[in-house]
XYZ file of C-alpha atoms in Angstrom:
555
model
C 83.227 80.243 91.096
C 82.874 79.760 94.971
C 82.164 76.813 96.351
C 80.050 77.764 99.162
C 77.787 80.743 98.541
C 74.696 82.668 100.383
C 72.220 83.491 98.312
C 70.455 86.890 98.849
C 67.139 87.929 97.473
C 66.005 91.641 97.390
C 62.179 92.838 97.574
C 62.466 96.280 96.367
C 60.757 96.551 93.033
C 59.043 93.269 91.686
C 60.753 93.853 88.321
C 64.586 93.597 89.903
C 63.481 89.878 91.014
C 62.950 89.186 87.391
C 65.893 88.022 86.562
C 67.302 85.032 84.051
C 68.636 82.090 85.861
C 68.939 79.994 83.057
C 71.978 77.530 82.794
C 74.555 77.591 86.032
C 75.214 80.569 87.536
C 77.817 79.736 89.870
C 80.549 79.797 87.387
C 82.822 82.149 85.505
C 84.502 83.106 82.630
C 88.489 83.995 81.525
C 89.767 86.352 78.670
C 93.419 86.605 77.608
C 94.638 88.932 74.057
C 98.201 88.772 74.040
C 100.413 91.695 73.495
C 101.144 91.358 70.094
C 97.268 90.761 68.897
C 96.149 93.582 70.979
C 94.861 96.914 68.982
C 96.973 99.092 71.351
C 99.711 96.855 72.570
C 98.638 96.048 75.632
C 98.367 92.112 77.672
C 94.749 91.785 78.757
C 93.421 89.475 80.821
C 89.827 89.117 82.166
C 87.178 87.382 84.143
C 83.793 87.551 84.973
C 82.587 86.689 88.509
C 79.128 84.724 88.001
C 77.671 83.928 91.509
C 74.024 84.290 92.047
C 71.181 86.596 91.249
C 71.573 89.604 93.742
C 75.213 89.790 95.116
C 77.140 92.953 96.144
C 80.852 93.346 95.862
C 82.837 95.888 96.984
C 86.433 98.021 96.326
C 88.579 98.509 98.955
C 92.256 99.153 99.072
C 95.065 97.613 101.101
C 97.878 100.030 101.992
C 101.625 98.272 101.951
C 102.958 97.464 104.992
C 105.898 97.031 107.043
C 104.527 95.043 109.952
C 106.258 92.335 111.579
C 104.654 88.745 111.842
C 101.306 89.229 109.695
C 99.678 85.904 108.436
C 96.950 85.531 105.230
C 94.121 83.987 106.767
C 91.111 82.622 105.293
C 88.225 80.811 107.441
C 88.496 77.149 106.263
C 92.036 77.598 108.560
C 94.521 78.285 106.073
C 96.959 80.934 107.271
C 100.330 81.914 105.158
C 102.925 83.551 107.054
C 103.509 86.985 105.163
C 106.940 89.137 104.123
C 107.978 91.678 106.688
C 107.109 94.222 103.189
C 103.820 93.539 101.685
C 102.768 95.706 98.527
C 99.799 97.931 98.394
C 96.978 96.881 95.998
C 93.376 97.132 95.582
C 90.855 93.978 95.255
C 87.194 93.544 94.575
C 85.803 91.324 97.734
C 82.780 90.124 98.698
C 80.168 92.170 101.074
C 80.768 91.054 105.009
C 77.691 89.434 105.447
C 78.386 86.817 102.644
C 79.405 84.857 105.004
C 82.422 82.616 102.877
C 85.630 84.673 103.252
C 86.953 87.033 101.398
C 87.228 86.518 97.945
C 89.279 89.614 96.366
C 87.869 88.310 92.965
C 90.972 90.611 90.995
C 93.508 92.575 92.706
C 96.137 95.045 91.022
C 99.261 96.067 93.033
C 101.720 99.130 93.503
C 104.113 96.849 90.749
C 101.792 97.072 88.404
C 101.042 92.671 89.026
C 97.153 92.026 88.255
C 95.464 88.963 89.294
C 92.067 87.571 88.047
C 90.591 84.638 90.105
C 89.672 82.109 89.974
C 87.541 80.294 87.360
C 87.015 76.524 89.339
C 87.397 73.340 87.365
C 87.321 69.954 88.283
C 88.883 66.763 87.171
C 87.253 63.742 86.527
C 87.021 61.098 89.171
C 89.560 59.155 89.120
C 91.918 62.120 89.191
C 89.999 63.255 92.137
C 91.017 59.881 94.128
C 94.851 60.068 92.426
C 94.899 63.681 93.715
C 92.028 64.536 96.580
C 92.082 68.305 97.940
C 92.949 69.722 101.454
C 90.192 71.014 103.399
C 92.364 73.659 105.052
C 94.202 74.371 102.116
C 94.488 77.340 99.099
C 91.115 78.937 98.484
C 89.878 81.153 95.788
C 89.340 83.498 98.924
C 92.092 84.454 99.173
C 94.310 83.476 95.829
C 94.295 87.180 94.343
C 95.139 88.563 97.596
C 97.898 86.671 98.547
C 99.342 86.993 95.087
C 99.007 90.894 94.779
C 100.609 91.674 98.707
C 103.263 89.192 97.739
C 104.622 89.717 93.987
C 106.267 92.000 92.076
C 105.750 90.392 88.912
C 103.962 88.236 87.420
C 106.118 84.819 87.697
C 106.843 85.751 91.177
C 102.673 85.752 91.319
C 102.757 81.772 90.261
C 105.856 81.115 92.750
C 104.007 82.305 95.631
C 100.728 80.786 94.582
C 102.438 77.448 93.695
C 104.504 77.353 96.744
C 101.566 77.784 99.087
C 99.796 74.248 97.409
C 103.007 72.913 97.675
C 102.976 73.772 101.743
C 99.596 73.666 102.567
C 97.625 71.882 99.516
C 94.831 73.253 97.502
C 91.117 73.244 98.919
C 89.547 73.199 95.157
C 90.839 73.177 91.007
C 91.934 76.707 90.301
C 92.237 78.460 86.852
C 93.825 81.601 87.598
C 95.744 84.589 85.610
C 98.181 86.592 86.346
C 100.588 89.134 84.207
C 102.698 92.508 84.433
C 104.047 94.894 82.188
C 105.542 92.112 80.124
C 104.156 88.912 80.358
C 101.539 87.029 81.089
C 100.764 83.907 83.382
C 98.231 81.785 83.589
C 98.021 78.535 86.529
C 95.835 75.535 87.161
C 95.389 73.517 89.941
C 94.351 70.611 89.328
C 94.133 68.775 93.229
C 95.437 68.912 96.244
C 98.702 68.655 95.101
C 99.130 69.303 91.574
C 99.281 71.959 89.144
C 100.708 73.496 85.713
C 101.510 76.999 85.337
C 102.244 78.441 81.722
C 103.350 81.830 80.458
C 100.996 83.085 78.145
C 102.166 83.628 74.436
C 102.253 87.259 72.945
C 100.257 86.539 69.889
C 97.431 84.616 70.632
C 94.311 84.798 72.633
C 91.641 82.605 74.977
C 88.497 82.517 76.081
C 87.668 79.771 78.289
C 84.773 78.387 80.993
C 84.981 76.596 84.167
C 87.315 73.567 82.215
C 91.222 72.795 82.915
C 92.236 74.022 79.306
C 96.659 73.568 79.308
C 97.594 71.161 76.462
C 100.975 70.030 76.103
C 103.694 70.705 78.695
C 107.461 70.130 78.840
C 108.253 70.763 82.479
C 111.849 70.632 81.184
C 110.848 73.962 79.741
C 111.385 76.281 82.872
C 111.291 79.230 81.284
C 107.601 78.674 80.251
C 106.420 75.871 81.998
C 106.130 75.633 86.127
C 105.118 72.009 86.720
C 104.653 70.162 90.189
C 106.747 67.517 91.129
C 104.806 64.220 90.652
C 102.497 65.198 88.071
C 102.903 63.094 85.211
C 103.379 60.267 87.775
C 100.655 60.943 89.544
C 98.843 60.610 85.658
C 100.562 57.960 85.310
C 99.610 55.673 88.367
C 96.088 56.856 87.884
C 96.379 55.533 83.728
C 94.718 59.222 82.891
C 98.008 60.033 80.456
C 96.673 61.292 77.148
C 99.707 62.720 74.834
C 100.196 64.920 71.642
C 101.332 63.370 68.357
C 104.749 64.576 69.868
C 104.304 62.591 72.861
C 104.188 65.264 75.046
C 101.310 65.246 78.003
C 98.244 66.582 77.395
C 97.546 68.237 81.358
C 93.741 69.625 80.734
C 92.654 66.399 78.867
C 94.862 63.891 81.071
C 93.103 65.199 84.320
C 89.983 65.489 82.510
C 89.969 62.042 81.025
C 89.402 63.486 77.743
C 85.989 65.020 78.996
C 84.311 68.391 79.390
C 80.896 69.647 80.217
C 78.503 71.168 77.558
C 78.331 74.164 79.712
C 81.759 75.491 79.690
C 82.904 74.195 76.319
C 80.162 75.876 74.662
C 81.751 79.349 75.976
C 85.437 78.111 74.710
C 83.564 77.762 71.420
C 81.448 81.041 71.780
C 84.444 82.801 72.550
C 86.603 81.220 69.590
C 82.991 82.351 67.358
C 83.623 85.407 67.962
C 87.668 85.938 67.915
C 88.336 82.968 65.598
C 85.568 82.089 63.730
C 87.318 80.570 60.900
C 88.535 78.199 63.541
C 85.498 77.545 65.780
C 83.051 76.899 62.575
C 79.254 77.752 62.396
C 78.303 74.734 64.789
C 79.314 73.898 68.774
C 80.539 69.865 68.723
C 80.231 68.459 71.868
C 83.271 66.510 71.649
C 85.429 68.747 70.463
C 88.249 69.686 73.036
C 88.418 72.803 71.934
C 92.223 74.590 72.643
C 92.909 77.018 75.139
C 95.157 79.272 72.840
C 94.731 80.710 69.257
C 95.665 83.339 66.967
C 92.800 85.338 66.457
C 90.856 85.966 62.919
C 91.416 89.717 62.775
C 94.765 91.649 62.975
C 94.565 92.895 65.690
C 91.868 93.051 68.892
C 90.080 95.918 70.287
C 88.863 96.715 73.777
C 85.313 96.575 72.350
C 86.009 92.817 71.359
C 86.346 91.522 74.354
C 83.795 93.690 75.682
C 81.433 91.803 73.219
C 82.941 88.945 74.715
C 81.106 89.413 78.152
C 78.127 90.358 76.729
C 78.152 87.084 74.425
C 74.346 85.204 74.678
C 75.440 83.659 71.033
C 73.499 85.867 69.323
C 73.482 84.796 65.386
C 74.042 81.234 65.868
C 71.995 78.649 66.611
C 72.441 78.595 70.126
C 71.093 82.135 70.944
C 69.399 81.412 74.394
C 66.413 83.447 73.205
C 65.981 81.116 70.179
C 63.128 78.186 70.937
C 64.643 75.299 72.452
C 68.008 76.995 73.033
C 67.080 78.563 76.922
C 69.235 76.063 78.519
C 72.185 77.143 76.918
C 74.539 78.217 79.442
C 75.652 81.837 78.010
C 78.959 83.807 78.947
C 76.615 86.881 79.737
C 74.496 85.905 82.532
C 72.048 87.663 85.359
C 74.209 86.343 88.364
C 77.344 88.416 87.238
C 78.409 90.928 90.137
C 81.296 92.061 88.290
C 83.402 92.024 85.118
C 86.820 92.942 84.832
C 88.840 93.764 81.924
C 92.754 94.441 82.934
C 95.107 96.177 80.412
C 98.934 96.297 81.538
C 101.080 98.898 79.634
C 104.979 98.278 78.741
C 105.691 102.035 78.280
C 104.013 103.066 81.489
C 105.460 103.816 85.406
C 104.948 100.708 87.320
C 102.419 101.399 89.589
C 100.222 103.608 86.764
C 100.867 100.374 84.328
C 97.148 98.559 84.657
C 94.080 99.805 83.836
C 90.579 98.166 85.293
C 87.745 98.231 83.000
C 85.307 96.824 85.380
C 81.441 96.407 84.923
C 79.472 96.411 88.295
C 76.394 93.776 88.170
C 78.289 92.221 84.906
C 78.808 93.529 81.175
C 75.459 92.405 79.586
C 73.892 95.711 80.625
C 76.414 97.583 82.345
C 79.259 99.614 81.645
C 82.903 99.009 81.723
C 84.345 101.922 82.834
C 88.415 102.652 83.518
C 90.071 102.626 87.219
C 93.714 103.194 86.574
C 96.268 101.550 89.013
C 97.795 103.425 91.362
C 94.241 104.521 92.902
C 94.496 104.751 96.873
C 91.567 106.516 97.720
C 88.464 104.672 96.275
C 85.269 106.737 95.853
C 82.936 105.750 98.945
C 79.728 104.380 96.739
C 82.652 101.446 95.888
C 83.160 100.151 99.103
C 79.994 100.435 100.307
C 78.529 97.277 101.635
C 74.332 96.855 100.427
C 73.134 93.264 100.715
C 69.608 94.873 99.683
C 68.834 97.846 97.402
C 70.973 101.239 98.662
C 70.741 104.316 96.258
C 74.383 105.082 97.684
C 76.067 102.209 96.114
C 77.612 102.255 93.168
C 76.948 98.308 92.661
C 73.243 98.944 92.951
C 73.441 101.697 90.810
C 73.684 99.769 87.580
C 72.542 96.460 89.115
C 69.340 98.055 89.373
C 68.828 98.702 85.703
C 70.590 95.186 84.989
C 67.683 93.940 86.409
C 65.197 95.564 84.789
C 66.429 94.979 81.236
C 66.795 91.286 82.685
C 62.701 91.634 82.491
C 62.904 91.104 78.612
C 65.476 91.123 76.541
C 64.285 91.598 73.449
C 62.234 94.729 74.350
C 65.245 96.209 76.595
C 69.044 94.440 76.309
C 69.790 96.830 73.033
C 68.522 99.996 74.125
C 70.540 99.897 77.385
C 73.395 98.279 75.810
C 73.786 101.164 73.167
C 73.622 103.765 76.075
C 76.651 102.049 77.983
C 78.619 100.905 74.857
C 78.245 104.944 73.570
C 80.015 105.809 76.894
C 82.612 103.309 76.679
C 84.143 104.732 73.112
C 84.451 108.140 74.845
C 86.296 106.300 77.638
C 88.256 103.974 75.330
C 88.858 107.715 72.918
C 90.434 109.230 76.155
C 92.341 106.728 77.576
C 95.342 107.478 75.839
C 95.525 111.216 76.119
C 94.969 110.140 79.833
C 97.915 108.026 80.692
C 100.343 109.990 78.560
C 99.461 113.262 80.868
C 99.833 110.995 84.200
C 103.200 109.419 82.699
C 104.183 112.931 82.527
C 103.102 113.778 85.619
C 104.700 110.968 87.296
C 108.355 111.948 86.534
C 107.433 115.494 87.386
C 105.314 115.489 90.200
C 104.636 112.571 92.109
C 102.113 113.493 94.264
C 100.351 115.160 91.552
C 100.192 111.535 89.981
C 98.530 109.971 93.186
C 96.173 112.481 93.245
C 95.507 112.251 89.409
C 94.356 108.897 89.303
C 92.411 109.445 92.528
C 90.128 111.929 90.999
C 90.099 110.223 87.450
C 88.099 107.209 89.395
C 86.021 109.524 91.510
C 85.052 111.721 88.526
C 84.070 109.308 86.490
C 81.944 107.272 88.443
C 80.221 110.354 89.407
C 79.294 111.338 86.243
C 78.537 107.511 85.537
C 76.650 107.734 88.579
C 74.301 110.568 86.959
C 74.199 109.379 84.229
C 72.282 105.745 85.641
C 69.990 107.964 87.361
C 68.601 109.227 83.757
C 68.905 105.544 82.312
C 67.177 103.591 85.197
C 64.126 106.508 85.194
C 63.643 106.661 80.973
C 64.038 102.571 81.346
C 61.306 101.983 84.794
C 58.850 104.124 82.939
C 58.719 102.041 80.169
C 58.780 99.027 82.101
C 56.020 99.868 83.991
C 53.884 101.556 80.833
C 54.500 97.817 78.815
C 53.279 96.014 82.036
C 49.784 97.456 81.215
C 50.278 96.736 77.100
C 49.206 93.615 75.547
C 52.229 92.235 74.220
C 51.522 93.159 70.357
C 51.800 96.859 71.768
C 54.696 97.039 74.140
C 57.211 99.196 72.706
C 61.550 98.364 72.716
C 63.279 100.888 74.766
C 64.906 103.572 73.386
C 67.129 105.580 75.490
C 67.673 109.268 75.898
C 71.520 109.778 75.840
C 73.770 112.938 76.618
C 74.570 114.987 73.915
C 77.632 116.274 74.332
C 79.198 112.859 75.237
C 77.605 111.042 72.391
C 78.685 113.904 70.041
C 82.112 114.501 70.744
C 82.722 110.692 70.922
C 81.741 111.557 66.821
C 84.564 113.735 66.376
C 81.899 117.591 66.741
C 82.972 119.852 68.825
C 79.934 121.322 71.020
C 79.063 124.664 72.353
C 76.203 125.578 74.133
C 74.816 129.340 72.699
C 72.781 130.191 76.848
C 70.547 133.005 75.285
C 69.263 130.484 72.784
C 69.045 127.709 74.805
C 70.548 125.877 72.561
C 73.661 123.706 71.419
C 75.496 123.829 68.503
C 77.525 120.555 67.249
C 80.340 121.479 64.655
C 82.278 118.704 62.524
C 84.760 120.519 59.647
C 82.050 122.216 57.778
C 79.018 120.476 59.323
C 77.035 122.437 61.695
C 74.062 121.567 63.666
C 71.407 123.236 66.398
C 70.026 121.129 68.847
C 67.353 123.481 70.614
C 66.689 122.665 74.284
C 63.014 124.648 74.389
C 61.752 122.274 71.273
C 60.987 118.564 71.222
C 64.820 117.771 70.244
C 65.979 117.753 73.314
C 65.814 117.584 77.308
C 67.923 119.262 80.229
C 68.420 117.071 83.108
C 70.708 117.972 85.764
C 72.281 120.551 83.491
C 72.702 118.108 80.687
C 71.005 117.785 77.414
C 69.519 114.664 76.588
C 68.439 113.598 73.029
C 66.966 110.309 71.542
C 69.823 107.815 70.811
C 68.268 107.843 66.742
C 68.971 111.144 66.822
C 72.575 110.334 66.830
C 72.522 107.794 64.919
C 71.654 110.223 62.095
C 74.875 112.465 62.626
């Protein structure tokens, strides 16, 4: 969450400036799965970036460098003096005219180190006096950045990041996550001063708002705990010490006073509804301080999980925001989400190849998460373009755009577009692992063949994504537009065209297309099926064929 943001408002269609600002939007949202809970083994940790209705952010990469005498600078004054090696990494940063500083959002280095930041908290008064911040101190600016030029793994991540509040203090409360190929960090800063960082256990999970969340420490536990000096006495002085039945401090709840906001607590619950829900119960309780960490309710969790996660509006319970009486419920999936980002870190992968991005561009609800594997030093040009206002060359605007329009109403719109994306993501998610086995190869064998490979993994696939909008955001406007001129008994839900040979194969059929019949032919063991392009069955478009997402529903 940024503490100082411009607000930009686009005029291009009437419908994009429809959007739902319900609840806070300048706030954001963490995901952790451990290792062991994980369907495929891997640490994940994620964040959405909620900031304001319309609000570009761009890719761009930072090459390493050997430079003498560099600094990190941000524009509240903070500078940090850098290595004479920094590591090459790529971040997601905010469009130059924001006006506020960087703010890399999540950044993924050469070592394989990701870093997701930051979701802002706040303590309660009193710790604010015990423990004020530094105006030209640490800023979610440039937190990810600093981290990802500067670490190799991730506890050297929380060394540099703890260090630089111990030099130079901390202009705001941080929650921030870090991890590698083998663990996984996560930090809070609680004031100017103060902080507790905590290594993430293997079997558990979180899901958490814009709340301090670490429960008990033992700072003489250095192998899990990182703890600033004059913590507990700071607590102390200030009378905010709340223990366990073990006596051992309670951070999150100590510099909290025992209190947290409707707002983000009812995501910690949302998210434990959905992992846990044999822990987090049918009903939200205000006054529950509900944990940071807990072993989920299934065996394992998928991708699509915490997916779901980010696209959470507490549908089925009673706090569904489209329920009556229920719009002020601040939701985990909101409008004012630029961009979501899932990180996976493999064990059994090359360092640098180790982390894949799923990112979502204009936020999960209605977007896609799509992979960006590490390693990636040429970023397609649509992702670092910079578009304030509506550019058909940017890839933010490219699914921003139909973000919007599905914004317009829900109920008629959010499932047609969501089962579009959500189709594409299981052919992604089906791939992956064919995908990183062949670069793993490739890496031992031919290096530069790697580089290139995950170059032109990005760049094809959010070309064909790219495409692909273009047919979503025309089938999607047209009904917009038709319903506008509908009484409301007669406007129809959308129902999206999707490709067939992507929605088929993600079914297990292989497809062939038969050119003097015009016509494709879907084959599953003995099942065979003709799709006819010259009927009503199906449309070309661009040289794909499109049919009705019922009709695969049927196969």
């Amino acid at each position: 969450m940024k503490k100082h943001v411009t607000r930009l408002f686009v005029s291009c269609l009437a419908a994009f400036l429809l959007f739902n600002s319900v609840g806070s939007a300048l706030a954001c949202t963490g995901v952790y799965v451990g290792k062991d809970v994980s369907a495929d083994g891997s640490i994940i940790i994620g964040r959405c970036e909620d900031i304001g209705a319309v609000y570009d952010k761009l890719q761009t990469y930072v090459p390493a460098s050997d430079e003498a005498d560099r600094t990190m600078d941000d524009i509240n004054g903070f500078s940090y003096p850098l290595p004479a090696h920094t590591y090459g990494y790529t971040q997601m940063e905010d469009h130059p005219d924001a006006g506020d500083g960087l703010y890399a959002a999540v950044c993924v280095n050469e070592k394989g180190v990701a870093i997701t930041g930051t979701v802002t908290a706040y303590g309660c008064d009193a710790w604010g006096e015990a423990d004020p911040f530094v105006e030209e101190g640490l800023r979610e600016a440039v937190i990810p950045c600093l981290a990802a030029a500067t670490a190799a793994t991730a506890k050297e991540a929380v060394d540099v990041l703890t260090k630089a509040v111990d030099t130079y203090g901390s202009e705001s409360g941080h929650i921030v996550m870090m991890a590698d190929q083998n663990e996984a960090w996560i930090l809070e800063v609680y004031g100017g001063k103060n902080y507790v960082a905590m290594k993430l256990p293997d079997d558990q999970v979180a899901v958490f708002g814009n709340q301090f969340m670490i429960g008990a420490i033992d700072p003489k536990d250095t192998e899990n705990f990182v703890v600033s000096k004059g913590f507990v006495e700071t607590l102390e002085k200030a009378e905010l010490v709340k223990k366990d039945k073990d006596g051992k401090v309670l951070a999150a709840q100590s510099v909290c006073d025992g209190e947290r906001g409707d707002g983000s607590n009812l995501r910690n619950w949302g998210g434990m509804h959905l992992l846990a829900p044999s822990l987090a119960g049918d009903e939200y309780n205000t006054d529950t301080f509900y944990p940071l960490l807990y072993k989920p309710d299934a065996e394992k969790v998928t991708l699509q999980d915490v997916f779901e996660v980010y696209r959470c509006r507490y549908e089925g319970t009673p706090y569904d925001l489209s329920l009556e009486g229920q719009e002020g419920n601040r939701a985990i999936a909101v409008s004012g989400t630029p961009d979501t980002h899932v990180i996976q870190l493999f064990a059994d992968m090359p360092a640098a190849y180790s982390a894949v991005t799923w990112l979502a561009l204009a936020g999960g609800e209605h977007s896609v998460f799509f992979p960006e594997i590490s390693g990636t030093t040429q970023l397609p040009e649509s992702l670092s373009l910079a578009a304030e206002s509506y550019d058909p060359d940017s890839a933010y605007w490219a699914f921003k755009r139909i973000c919007g329009l599905a914004d317009v109403n829900r109920e008629l719109y959010s499932k047609g577009v969501q089962d579009f994306w959500m189709l594409q993501e299981e052919v992604y998610i089906a791939q992956i692992d064919e995908q990183l086995a062949q670069l793993k190869a490739l890496a031992e064998s031919d290096p530069d063949g790697a580089a290139e490979y995950v170059n032109k993994h990005l760049a094809d696939n959010l070309d064909d994504l790219t495409k692909k909008s273009e047919v979503l955001f025309g089938e999607l406007l047209t009904l917009v537009n038709r319903n506008a001129g509908y009484a409301a008994n007669r406007a129809k839900a959308f129902e999206p065209s999707v490709p067939l040979r992507t929605a088929a194969e993600a079914k297990g059929y292989t497809v062939t297309w038969d050119a003097a019949a015009k016509a494709v032919t879907l084959t599953k063991g003995s099942t065979t099926k003709t799709v006819s392009t010259t009927g009503s069955e199906a449309v070309v478009i661009n040289g794909v064929t499109y049919v009705p997402y019922s009709f695969m529903k049927e196969l």
